C-alpha positions as a printed NumPy array, in Angstrom:
array([[ 94.652,  87.436, 106.707],
       [ 91.265,  87.896, 108.244],
       [ 91.115,  87.123, 111.784],
       [ 88.816,  83.903, 112.903],
       [ 85.954,  85.483, 114.989],
       [ 85.021,  83.96 , 117.853],
       [ 82.259,  84.279, 119.899],
       [ 82.652,  83.661, 123.796],
       [ 80.035,  83.73 , 125.94 ],
       [ 81.298,  83.737, 130.131],
       [ 79.083,  85.37 , 132.351],
       [ 82.145,  84.975, 134.792],
       [ 83.186,  88.537, 133.769],
       [ 87.035,  87.647, 135.011],
       [ 87.184,  84.703, 132.775],
       [ 85.567,  86.459, 130.585],
       [ 87.575,  88.922, 130.288],
       [ 91.271,  86.965, 130.253],
       [ 90.239,  84.755, 127.309],
       [ 89.556,  87.546, 125.73 ],
       [ 92.306,  88.856, 126.357],
       [ 94.93 ,  85.55 , 125.717],
       [ 93.383,  84.632, 122.549],
       [ 93.256,  88.497, 121.307],
       [ 96.519,  87.978, 122.011],
       [ 96.398,  84.505, 119.444],
       [ 95.039,  86.656, 116.361],
       [ 91.667,  85.815, 116.332],
       [ 89.05 ,  88.888, 117.336],
       [ 86.673,  87.992, 120.323],
       [ 83.175,  89.687, 120.961],
       [ 82.724,  88.295, 124.627],
       [ 79.241,  88.393, 125.865],
       [ 77.578,  87.668, 129.999],
       [ 73.781,  86.24 , 129.221],
       [ 72.618,  83.988, 126.42 ],
       [ 69.713,  86.23 , 125.488],
       [ 72.979,  88.705, 124.606],
       [ 74.933,  85.322, 122.728],
       [ 72.007,  84.571, 120.71 ],
       [ 71.32 ,  87.703, 119.728],
       [ 75.406,  88.54 , 118.155],
       [ 74.762,  84.717, 117.012],
       [ 72.1  ,  85.99 , 114.151],
       [ 73.022,  89.644, 113.813],
       [ 76.868,  88.495, 113.246],
       [ 79.212,  85.91 , 111.303],
       [ 81.819,  84.374, 113.631],
       [ 84.264,  80.915, 112.904],
       [ 83.883,  79.891, 115.63 ],
       [ 82.083,  79.764, 119.41 ],
       [ 82.856,  79.462, 123.218],
       [ 79.873,  78.473, 125.446],
       [ 79.558,  78.67 , 128.989],
       [ 76.184,  75.837, 129.921],
       [ 75.39 ,  77.722, 133.204],
       [ 74.804,  81.36 , 132.189],
       [ 72.125,  84.073, 132.614],
       [ 69.181,  83.836, 130.395],
       [ 69.439,  80.824, 128.757],
       [ 71.173,  78.327, 129.067],
       [ 74.687,  77.12 , 126.557],
       [ 72.942,  73.558, 125.549],
       [ 69.451,  75.724, 124.947],
       [ 71.044,  78.481, 122.695],
       [ 72.995,  76.047, 121.274],
       [ 69.881,  73.447, 120.496],
       [ 68.162,  76.46 , 119.287],
       [ 70.187,  77.642, 116.578],
       [ 71.456,  73.735, 115.565],
       [ 67.34 ,  73.845, 114.555],
       [ 67.347,  77.257, 112.515],
       [ 70.513,  75.93 , 110.001],
       [ 73.403,  77.392, 112.375],
       [ 76.442,  75.141, 111.532],
       [ 78.82 ,  77.463, 113.119],
       [ 82.09 ,  74.772, 115.225],
       [ 80.881,  75.361, 118.952],
       [ 83.224,  74.243, 122.053],
       [ 81.445,  74.588, 125.293],
       [ 84.127,  75.22 , 128.051],
       [ 82.172,  74.614, 132.074],
       [ 82.622,  73.056, 135.039],
       [ 79.748,  70.622, 134.416],
       [ 82.038,  67.192, 134.006],
       [ 79.458,  64.318, 134.383],
       [ 79.018,  61.675, 131.363],
       [ 75.363,  62.919, 131.434],
       [ 76.079,  66.805, 130.666],
       [ 79.075,  65.507, 128.183],
       [ 76.152,  63.6  , 126.009],
       [ 73.859,  66.538, 126.32 ],
       [ 76.582,  68.755, 124.854],
       [ 77.256,  66.921, 122.063],
       [ 74.113,  65.967, 121.795],
       [ 73.286,  69.52 , 121.189],
       [ 74.958,  69.904, 118.587],
       [ 78.601,  70.555, 120.16 ],
       [ 81.479,  69.824, 118.223],
       [ 83.867,  70.234, 121.717],
       [ 83.407,  69.67 , 125.566],
       [ 86.084,  71.868, 127.639],
       [ 85.779,  70.739, 131.334],
       [ 86.951,  73.363, 134.04 ],
       [ 89.909,  74.717, 134.991],
       [ 91.484,  73.999, 131.988],
       [ 95.238,  75.603, 130.555],
       [ 94.987,  77.609, 128.524],
       [ 97.156,  76.239, 126.244],
       [ 94.817,  74.015, 125.707],
       [ 91.967,  75.787, 124.701],
       [ 93.533,  77.254, 122.229],
       [ 94.621,  73.983, 120.591],
       [ 91.66 ,  72.567, 120.501],
       [ 90.712,  75.691, 118.996],
       [ 92.987,  75.87 , 115.988],
       [ 92.244,  72.051, 115.733],
       [ 88.032,  73.031, 114.447],
       [ 88.669,  75.785, 113.129],
       [ 90.787,  73.08 , 110.556],
       [ 88.986,  71.435, 110.316],
       [ 85.749,  73.606, 109.664],
       [ 88.332,  75.681, 106.736],
       [ 88.555,  72.29 , 104.843],
       [ 84.945,  70.902, 105.395],
       [ 83.095,  74.803, 104.605],
       [ 84.964,  75.435, 101.554],
       [ 83.213,  73.48 ,  99.4  ],
       [ 79.483,  74.4  , 100.82 ],
       [ 80.545,  78.606,  99.285],
       [ 77.527,  79.363,  96.263],
       [ 78.518,  81.563,  93.605],
       [ 75.732,  83.974,  93.472],
       [ 76.67 ,  85.991,  90.836],
       [ 77.601,  89.996,  90.489],
       [ 80.729,  89.461,  93.091],
       [ 77.295,  87.33 ,  95.385],
       [ 78.697,  84.472,  97.531],
       [ 76.713,  82.633,  99.546],
       [ 78.305,  80.738, 103.134],
       [ 76.158,  77.66 , 103.147],
       [ 76.837,  76.403, 106.677],
       [ 77.727,  80.036, 107.56 ],
       [ 74.829,  81.047, 106.302],
       [ 76.671,  84.257, 105.949],
       [ 75.766,  85.949, 101.958],
       [ 78.67 ,  88.302, 101.055],
       [ 79.539,  90.507,  98.078],
       [ 83.281,  90.03 ,  97.438],
       [ 84.711,  90.041, 100.453],
       [ 82.423,  91.837, 102.568],
       [ 79.673,  90.189, 104.853],
       [ 75.987,  91.703, 104.74 ],
       [ 73.95 ,  91.547, 106.71 ],
       [ 70.276,  91.125, 107.228],
       [ 67.086,  90.672, 109.415],
       [ 66.118,  87.016, 110.118],
       [ 63.365,  86.317, 107.566],
       [ 65.711,  87.197, 104.911],
       [ 68.134,  85.499, 106.384],
       [ 66.108,  81.965, 106.733],
       [ 64.227,  83.022, 102.554],
       [ 68.143,  83.359, 100.846],
       [ 69.242,  80.751, 102.64 ],
       [ 66.498,  78.334, 101.275],
       [ 66.729,  79.397,  97.344],
       [ 70.749,  79.068,  97.533],
       [ 70.203,  74.692,  98.436],
       [ 67.325,  74.493,  95.999],
       [ 68.819,  77.523,  92.98 ],
       [ 67.177,  77.041,  89.637],
       [ 63.606,  75.969,  91.06 ],
       [ 60.791,  77.126,  91.653],
       [ 59.98 ,  77.293,  94.934],
       [ 55.873,  77.605,  94.822],
       [ 54.09 ,  80.113,  98.392],
       [ 53.404,  77.136,  99.836],
       [ 57.005,  76.053, 100.103],
       [ 58.305,  79.581, 101.159],
       [ 55.38 ,  79.368, 103.953],
       [ 56.145,  76.212, 105.312],
       [ 59.647,  76.846, 105.823],
       [ 60.072,  80.704, 106.718],
       [ 57.59 ,  80.897, 109.318],
       [ 58.487,  78.558, 112.67 ],
       [ 54.721,  76.534, 113.722],
       [ 53.849,  79.25 , 116.143],
       [ 53.743,  82.597, 113.438],
       [ 50.73 ,  82.934, 111.156],
       [ 51.692,  83.062, 107.31 ],
       [ 51.258,  86.239, 105.78 ],
       [ 51.025,  87.316, 101.838],
       [ 51.689,  91.28 , 102.565],
       [ 54.71 ,  90.251, 104.566],
       [ 56.697,  87.448, 102.361],
       [ 56.407,  90.354,  99.636],
       [ 58.053,  92.179, 101.275],
       [ 60.953,  89.152, 102.325],
       [ 61.571,  88.971,  99.206],
       [ 60.955,  93.078,  97.844],
       [ 63.917,  93.643, 101.085],
       [ 66.523,  91.082,  99.309],
       [ 66.075,  92.156,  96.289],
       [ 67.543,  95.033,  97.884],
       [ 70.056,  93.58 ,  98.431],
       [ 71.23 ,  91.118,  96.205],
       [ 69.413,  92.234,  92.326],
       [ 65.781,  92.625,  91.918],
       [ 67.127,  90.33 ,  88.913],
       [ 68.034,  87.183,  90.746],
       [ 64.712,  86.673,  92.256],
       [ 62.63 ,  85.634,  89.656],
       [ 58.737,  85.431,  89.86 ],
       [ 56.245,  83.063,  88.761],
       [ 53.139,  84.789,  89.273],
       [ 50.488,  82.573,  91.149],
       [ 53.024,  79.579,  91.745],
       [ 56.289,  80.789,  93.699],
       [ 59.537,  82.45 ,  92.568],
       [ 63.398,  81.129,  92.181],
       [ 66.462,  82.139,  92.735],
       [ 68.044,  82.843,  88.448]])
């Protein structure tokens, strides 16, 4: 059985190592990072089943990290583990997209119980969000993860966002304007050449025949 994969953001080296060792002994695959930028990079490069996020960490705080990820469509459940214990802090945690909030100091057993609870709920919630793309490919909408059989496939940020858009509108013709609006941020300049490159890259991964071109109109996922 595949282990659940956790991303652990905790800047206290000793606590990070303690939590990682304990959770690995309990059967989890844990990736430990110490600052917000590293966590953000790993989050977009890899697929995780649960996020464990401290708040007061270098570079990018846990609240901002998760809030940005939620805006990008990341729906991986998250538990905050933090010494910030005020009611306003808890409110900020849930408003930023957190699923649970655990105040430090805490018992390891309590963290474990909360993890099990979140993952149990997540399994049943996500089970109906997997789309069959044919040819052995499936796409988990909630995790924004493409699979070939049981193998997780990885791609660039723009290709990932493009694939999610196609899957959400499978069978529909997406105009160039619609794609540009969803693919580029407000402070970026859309490019037709770049779009063609992203389409080409995506076709290399899932197969050329799966993305149908409609000349001067747009594309659709067949």
